[in-house]
Coordinates of C-alpha atoms in Angstrom, one line a residue:
M1 CA 11.2 10.2 -41.4
T2 CA 14.7 9.0 -40.3
D3 CA 15.5 5.5 -39.7
D4 CA 16.5 6.3 -36.2
I5 CA 12.9 6.4 -35.2
L6 CA 10.5 3.9 -36.9
V7 CA 6.9 5.1 -37.1
R8 CA 4.0 3.0 -38.2
T9 CA 0.4 2.2 -37.2
E10 CA -1.0 -1.3 -36.5
G11 CA -4.5 -1.4 -36.1
G12 CA -5.9 1.2 -33.9
M13 CA -2.6 1.8 -32.3
G14 CA 0.4 4.1 -33.3
V15 CA 3.8 2.8 -32.6
L16 CA 7.1 4.8 -32.0
S17 CA 10.0 2.4 -32.2
L18 CA 13.6 3.6 -31.0
N19 CA 15.9 2.5 -33.5
R20 CA 19.7 3.3 -32.7
P21 CA 20.5 0.0 -31.4
K22 CA 24.4 0.7 -31.3
A23 CA 23.6 3.8 -29.0
I24 CA 21.3 1.9 -26.9
H25 CA 18.3 4.0 -28.6
A26 CA 19.9 7.2 -27.3
L27 CA 17.5 10.3 -28.2
N28 CA 19.1 12.5 -31.1
R29 CA 17.6 15.5 -32.6
A30 CA 15.8 13.5 -35.5
M31 CA 14.2 11.1 -33.0
V32 CA 12.9 13.9 -30.8
D33 CA 11.5 15.5 -33.9
G34 CA 10.0 12.4 -35.4
M35 CA 8.3 11.5 -32.3
T36 CA 6.7 15.0 -32.0
A37 CA 5.4 15.0 -35.2
A38 CA 4.1 11.6 -35.1
L39 CA 2.2 12.5 -31.8
L40 CA 0.7 15.8 -33.3
A41 CA -0.5 13.8 -36.2
W42 CA -2.1 11.2 -34.4
R43 CA -3.7 13.4 -31.7
D44 CA -6.6 14.2 -33.9
D45 CA -6.6 10.8 -36.2
P46 CA -9.8 9.1 -35.0
A47 CA -8.2 5.9 -36.3
I48 CA -5.7 5.9 -33.6
G49 CA -7.0 4.9 -30.2
A50 CA -3.4 4.6 -28.5
V51 CA 0.2 5.0 -28.8
I52 CA 3.0 2.7 -27.7
I53 CA 6.8 3.6 -27.3
D54 CA 9.2 0.8 -27.7
H55 CA 12.4 0.1 -29.0
S56 CA 13.5 -2.2 -32.0
E57 CA 16.6 -4.6 -31.5
G58 CA 19.0 -5.0 -28.6
R59 CA 19.3 -4.0 -24.8
G60 CA 17.1 -0.6 -25.0
F61 CA 14.8 1.0 -24.0
C62 CA 16.5 4.3 -24.3
A63 CA 20.0 5.0 -22.7
G64 CA 19.5 8.8 -22.6
G65 CA 20.1 11.8 -24.7
D66 CA 23.1 12.3 -27.3
I67 CA 25.4 13.7 -24.8
A68 CA 28.3 13.7 -27.1
F69 CA 26.2 16.3 -29.4
L70 CA 25.5 18.1 -26.3
R71 CA 29.1 18.2 -25.1
N72 CA 30.2 19.2 -28.7
S73 CA 27.7 22.0 -28.5
A74 CA 28.9 23.3 -25.1
L75 CA 32.4 23.5 -26.5
T76 CA 31.8 25.0 -30.2
D77 CA 28.7 27.0 -30.2
E78 CA 28.3 28.2 -26.6
G79 CA 25.4 25.8 -26.1
V80 CA 23.3 27.2 -28.8
S81 CA 22.5 23.8 -30.5
G82 CA 22.3 22.1 -27.2
R83 CA 19.7 24.3 -25.8
K84 CA 17.6 23.9 -29.0
F85 CA 17.7 20.1 -28.5
F86 CA 16.5 20.5 -24.9
F87 CA 13.9 22.9 -25.9
D88 CA 12.4 20.4 -28.2
E89 CA 13.0 17.4 -26.1
Y90 CA 11.1 19.0 -23.1
R91 CA 8.4 19.7 -25.3
L92 CA 8.3 16.2 -26.3
N93 CA 8.2 15.4 -22.6
H94 CA 5.2 17.8 -21.9
L95 CA 3.3 16.5 -25.0
I96 CA 3.5 12.9 -23.7
M97 CA 2.6 14.0 -20.2
T98 CA -0.4 15.8 -21.5
Y99 CA -1.5 13.5 -24.4
E100 CA -5.3 13.0 -24.5
K101 CA -5.0 9.5 -25.8
P102 CA -3.4 6.6 -23.7
I103 CA 0.6 6.1 -24.3
V104 CA 2.1 2.7 -23.3
A105 CA 6.0 3.0 -22.7
F106 CA 7.8 -0.7 -22.6
M107 CA 10.8 -0.3 -20.6
D108 CA 12.1 -3.4 -21.7
G109 CA 15.9 -2.8 -21.0
I110 CA 18.4 0.1 -20.2
T111 CA 16.0 3.3 -19.5
M112 CA 18.3 6.1 -18.3
G113 CA 18.0 10.0 -18.5
G114 CA 16.3 10.8 -21.7
G115 CA 14.6 7.4 -21.8
V116 CA 13.2 8.2 -18.3
G117 CA 11.8 11.3 -19.9
I118 CA 9.7 9.7 -22.4
A119 CA 8.4 6.8 -20.3
D120 CA 7.6 8.7 -17.1
P121 CA 5.1 10.7 -18.3
A122 CA 3.2 7.9 -20.2
R123 CA 0.0 6.9 -18.9
Y124 CA 1.1 3.2 -18.5
R125 CA 4.7 2.0 -18.0
A126 CA 5.5 -1.5 -18.6
A127 CA 8.6 -2.9 -16.8
T128 CA 10.2 -6.1 -17.4
E129 CA 12.9 -8.5 -16.1
N130 CA 15.3 -6.6 -18.2
T131 CA 14.5 -3.2 -17.0
R132 CA 17.4 -1.1 -15.4
L133 CA 16.3 2.5 -14.6
A134 CA 18.4 5.4 -13.7
M135 CA 18.7 9.1 -13.6
P136 CA 22.6 9.0 -14.0
E137 CA 23.1 12.5 -14.7
T138 CA 25.3 13.5 -11.4
G139 CA 28.0 11.5 -12.9
I140 CA 28.3 13.7 -16.0
G141 CA 27.9 17.1 -14.3
L142 CA 24.3 17.6 -16.1
F143 CA 21.2 17.2 -13.6
P144 CA 18.2 14.9 -13.5
D145 CA 16.2 16.7 -16.1
V146 CA 13.3 15.8 -18.8
G147 CA 10.8 15.9 -16.0
G148 CA 12.9 14.5 -13.4
G149 CA 12.2 17.3 -10.9
W150 CA 8.5 16.4 -11.0
F151 CA 8.7 12.6 -10.9
L152 CA 11.5 12.3 -8.7
S153 CA 10.2 14.7 -6.1
R154 CA 7.0 12.8 -5.8
M155 CA 8.2 9.5 -5.0
K156 CA 7.7 7.8 -1.8
G157 CA 10.1 8.6 1.1
R158 CA 13.0 10.5 -0.1
L159 CA 13.7 7.8 -2.8
G160 CA 13.7 10.6 -5.6
Q161 CA 16.4 12.3 -4.0
Y162 CA 18.5 9.1 -3.4
L163 CA 18.1 8.3 -7.1
A164 CA 18.9 12.0 -8.3
L165 CA 21.9 12.0 -6.1
T166 CA 23.2 8.8 -6.3
G167 CA 22.2 7.8 -10.0
A168 CA 21.1 4.3 -8.5
R169 CA 19.8 1.8 -10.9
M170 CA 16.4 0.2 -10.3
D171 CA 15.2 -3.1 -11.8
G172 CA 11.8 -3.9 -12.9
A173 CA 10.5 -5.1 -9.6
E174 CA 12.0 -2.1 -8.0
C175 CA 10.5 0.2 -10.4
L176 CA 6.9 -1.2 -10.0
W177 CA 7.5 -1.1 -6.3
A178 CA 8.6 2.7 -6.6
G179 CA 5.7 3.5 -9.0
S180 CA 8.0 4.2 -12.2
A181 CA 6.4 1.3 -13.6
T182 CA 2.6 0.7 -13.6
H183 CA 2.8 -2.9 -14.7
Y184 CA 5.2 -5.8 -14.5
L185 CA 5.4 -7.9 -17.6
P186 CA 7.5 -10.8 -18.7
S187 CA 9.3 -9.8 -21.7
A188 CA 8.2 -12.9 -23.6
A189 CA 4.6 -11.9 -23.7
L190 CA 5.4 -8.3 -25.1
A191 CA 4.7 -9.1 -28.7
E192 CA 1.4 -10.7 -27.6
V193 CA 0.4 -7.6 -25.6
K194 CA 1.2 -5.2 -28.2
A195 CA -0.9 -7.2 -30.7
K196 CA -4.0 -7.1 -28.3
I197 CA -3.4 -3.4 -27.9
A198 CA -3.6 -2.7 -31.7
A199 CA -6.9 -4.9 -31.9
N200 CA -8.3 -3.4 -28.6
P201 CA -6.8 0.0 -28.1
D202 CA -9.6 0.7 -25.7
D203 CA -8.9 -2.3 -23.5
I204 CA -5.2 -1.4 -22.3
P205 CA -6.0 -1.6 -18.7
A206 CA -7.4 -4.9 -18.8
I207 CA -4.7 -6.1 -21.1
L208 CA -1.8 -5.2 -19.3
H209 CA -3.5 -6.6 -16.2
S210 CA -4.1 -10.0 -17.8
F211 CA -0.5 -10.4 -18.7
A212 CA 1.0 -9.0 -15.4
A213 CA 3.6 -11.2 -13.6
V214 CA 4.4 -11.2 -9.8
P215 CA 7.7 -9.5 -9.6
P216 CA 10.7 -10.5 -7.6
E217 CA 11.0 -9.0 -4.0
P218 CA 12.2 -5.3 -4.6
K219 CA 15.6 -5.0 -3.3
I220 CA 15.5 -1.2 -2.7
A221 CA 12.5 -1.6 -0.5
A222 CA 14.7 -3.2 2.2
Q223 CA 16.6 0.2 2.2
A224 CA 13.7 2.4 2.3
D225 CA 13.7 3.4 5.9
D226 CA 17.5 4.5 5.5
I227 CA 17.0 6.2 2.4
A228 CA 14.2 8.4 4.2
R229 CA 16.2 9.0 7.3
L230 CA 19.7 9.6 5.4
F231 CA 18.2 11.7 2.7
A232 CA 15.8 13.7 4.8
S233 CA 17.6 17.1 4.1
D234 CA 17.3 19.4 1.2
R235 CA 20.9 20.4 2.1
Y236 CA 23.6 18.3 0.4
E237 CA 26.1 18.8 3.1
D238 CA 23.7 17.5 5.7
I239 CA 23.0 14.2 3.7
L240 CA 26.8 13.8 3.6
A241 CA 27.2 14.4 7.3
A242 CA 24.2 11.9 8.0
L243 CA 25.9 9.2 6.0
E244 CA 29.3 10.1 7.6
A245 CA 27.8 9.5 11.1
D246 CA 25.6 6.5 10.3
G247 CA 28.3 3.7 10.0
S248 CA 26.2 1.2 8.2
E249 CA 27.4 -0.8 5.1
F250 CA 24.9 1.1 3.2
A251 CA 25.7 4.6 4.3
A252 CA 29.6 3.7 3.6
A253 CA 28.7 2.5 0.1
T254 CA 26.5 5.5 -0.6
L255 CA 28.9 8.0 0.5
A256 CA 31.6 6.4 -1.4
T257 CA 29.3 7.0 -4.7
L258 CA 28.3 10.5 -3.9
H259 CA 32.2 11.4 -3.6
T260 CA 32.4 10.6 -7.3
K261 CA 29.6 12.8 -8.2
S262 CA 29.7 16.5 -9.4
P263 CA 28.9 18.6 -6.1
Q264 CA 27.3 21.3 -8.5
T265 CA 24.8 18.7 -10.1
C266 CA 23.9 17.4 -6.3
K267 CA 23.0 20.7 -5.1
V268 CA 21.4 21.5 -8.3
A269 CA 19.2 18.2 -8.2
L270 CA 18.3 19.0 -4.5
R271 CA 16.9 22.4 -5.2
Q272 CA 15.2 21.2 -8.3
L273 CA 13.2 18.7 -6.5
A274 CA 12.2 20.9 -3.5
T275 CA 11.2 23.7 -6.1
S276 CA 9.1 21.3 -8.0
L277 CA 6.9 20.4 -5.1
T278 CA 5.7 24.1 -5.0
L279 CA 4.9 24.2 -8.6
P280 CA 1.4 24.1 -10.0
D281 CA 1.8 21.7 -13.0
F282 CA 4.3 19.7 -15.4
A283 CA 4.7 22.8 -17.7
A284 CA 6.0 25.0 -14.8
N285 CA 8.5 22.3 -14.0
M286 CA 9.9 22.2 -17.4
V287 CA 10.1 26.0 -17.4
M288 CA 12.4 25.7 -14.3
E289 CA 14.2 22.8 -15.9
Y290 CA 14.8 24.6 -19.0
R291 CA 16.4 27.4 -17.2
I292 CA 18.7 25.3 -15.4
C293 CA 19.9 23.3 -18.5
S294 CA 20.6 26.7 -20.5
R295 CA 23.1 27.4 -17.7
V296 CA 24.4 24.0 -16.6
L297 CA 25.0 22.9 -20.4
V298 CA 27.8 25.6 -20.7
R299 CA 29.4 25.2 -17.1
P300 CA 32.5 23.3 -16.5
D301 CA 31.1 20.2 -15.0
F302 CA 29.2 19.1 -17.9
A303 CA 32.1 19.2 -20.6
E304 CA 34.3 17.4 -18.0
G305 CA 31.8 14.7 -16.7
V306 CA 31.2 13.6 -20.6
R307 CA 34.8 13.7 -21.4
A308 CA 35.4 11.4 -18.3
V309 CA 32.7 8.9 -19.2
I310 CA 32.5 8.6 -23.0
V311 CA 35.3 10.6 -24.5
D312 CA 38.4 9.5 -22.7
K313 CA 36.7 6.8 -20.8
D314 CA 39.0 7.4 -17.7
N315 CA 36.1 7.9 -15.2
A316 CA 38.2 10.4 -13.2
P317 CA 36.4 13.6 -13.7
K318 CA 37.7 17.0 -12.1
W319 CA 34.8 18.9 -10.8
N320 CA 34.8 22.5 -10.7
P321 CA 33.9 23.4 -8.0
A322 CA 35.4 20.4 -6.4
T323 CA 33.7 20.4 -3.1
P324 CA 30.0 20.8 -1.9
E325 CA 31.1 24.1 0.1
G326 CA 32.4 25.5 -3.4
V327 CA 29.0 25.4 -4.8
T328 CA 27.4 28.6 -3.2
E329 CA 23.9 29.7 -2.8
D330 CA 24.6 32.8 -5.2
M331 CA 25.8 30.2 -7.9
L332 CA 22.5 28.3 -7.4
D333 CA 20.6 31.5 -7.7
A334 CA 22.0 32.2 -11.0
I335 CA 21.5 28.6 -12.3
F336 CA 17.8 28.9 -11.4
A337 CA 17.3 32.7 -12.5
P338 CA 14.7 33.3 -15.0
L339 CA 15.6 33.8 -18.5
T340 CA 14.7 36.7 -20.8
D341 CA 10.8 36.2 -22.1
S342 CA 12.1 35.4 -25.3
A343 CA 14.4 32.7 -24.4
E344 CA 11.9 30.9 -21.8
W345 CA 10.6 27.6 -22.5
S346 CA 7.0 27.2 -23.5
P347 CA 5.0 23.9 -24.5
L348 CA 3.9 23.2 -27.9

C-alpha cells in the first residue's frame, strides 16, 4: 500500500486518509488503486461497520486529480495511460456511490474536481468552516467529470449549471445549503466525531447531528434567483446573451469569468448535465462521462489549459475553438458518441 493513501481500521471503522499534502492530496494512480482495494476488502468484513474518507495534514481535503500526469499522457502516449486512470477513478466513484456500508467524507478543506468525485457519492458529507468546494474544469479544458453530470444536474434551480460553467467555489455553509454537504461541523470537533464513529459505527446520523453547528448565512443563496434565470438555457450562447443583457454587477462579473473558460468545455458540460437527467442510474452517467473524457483528454484544450495553469502559470490559455460558435454540434456529437464495446466503461 502506498504512503499516498493511509489505510487503517479504528474500532468498527475503516479509515482512508489522503496523504499527499504538498499536492493538496490530489489523487494519483496509487491512491485510486489503494482506496478501491480497501473498500472491496471491507465490503464483506463483518468487523467494519462504516468507512470514513479524510485527509492527513495540510489544507486538503483533495484538490482534484493528477492533471500533470494526465497532460503528459495526452502529449506522450495518445491518452492511453490517462484513459486507464479515468476508467479506474470512475470505478472508485461508482463503488463509493453504491457501497452498502455508510461512508462519511470529511470535506475539511479544499475539495475540487476528483475530490468532489470521492465526496459527493458518500452517504454522509461533512463540511466545515474550511471547506472550499468547486468543479473548476472549464478553466483547464477538461469537463466536470467524476460523477459531476449526475450531482450537478440534480441541484436546486440551475445552480449545477452555474457551478459547472464558472468553476465558482462554495464554502461549507453554501455546500450545506446546496446539498453538497449533509452536515456542517466545526473542524475542532472532527477528531471527537471520528472517535465516536469508530466506537459506534451504527450511530453515524445521531453522532453527526449531535456535533452539527449552525452555519453562517450561505452567500450564494442571495444569487439563487439570478442564477436560475440567467442560466436557464442548455445553450451556452443563450446564457452568455442573458448575462450580457442583464446589466447587473453579478451578471457582469460572471460574464467576465466565463470569457476566460474553454468554450468547448462549457458546451460539453451543458450537454453532459442535460443528458444525465435522462439516464437511469449513476453507472449510466459514468459510461457517458468516460466517453467524453476519452475524447476531451486528447483534444487541444486540455493540454493547453493545464499548461496555462500549472506548467507555465501564465493563466492565458489559447482555446481551440476560441469561441462558443466554433464548438459545433457535430463536434459535440463526436465527443459524446459511444465507444467500441471493448472500450466502454463498466463498473466493478
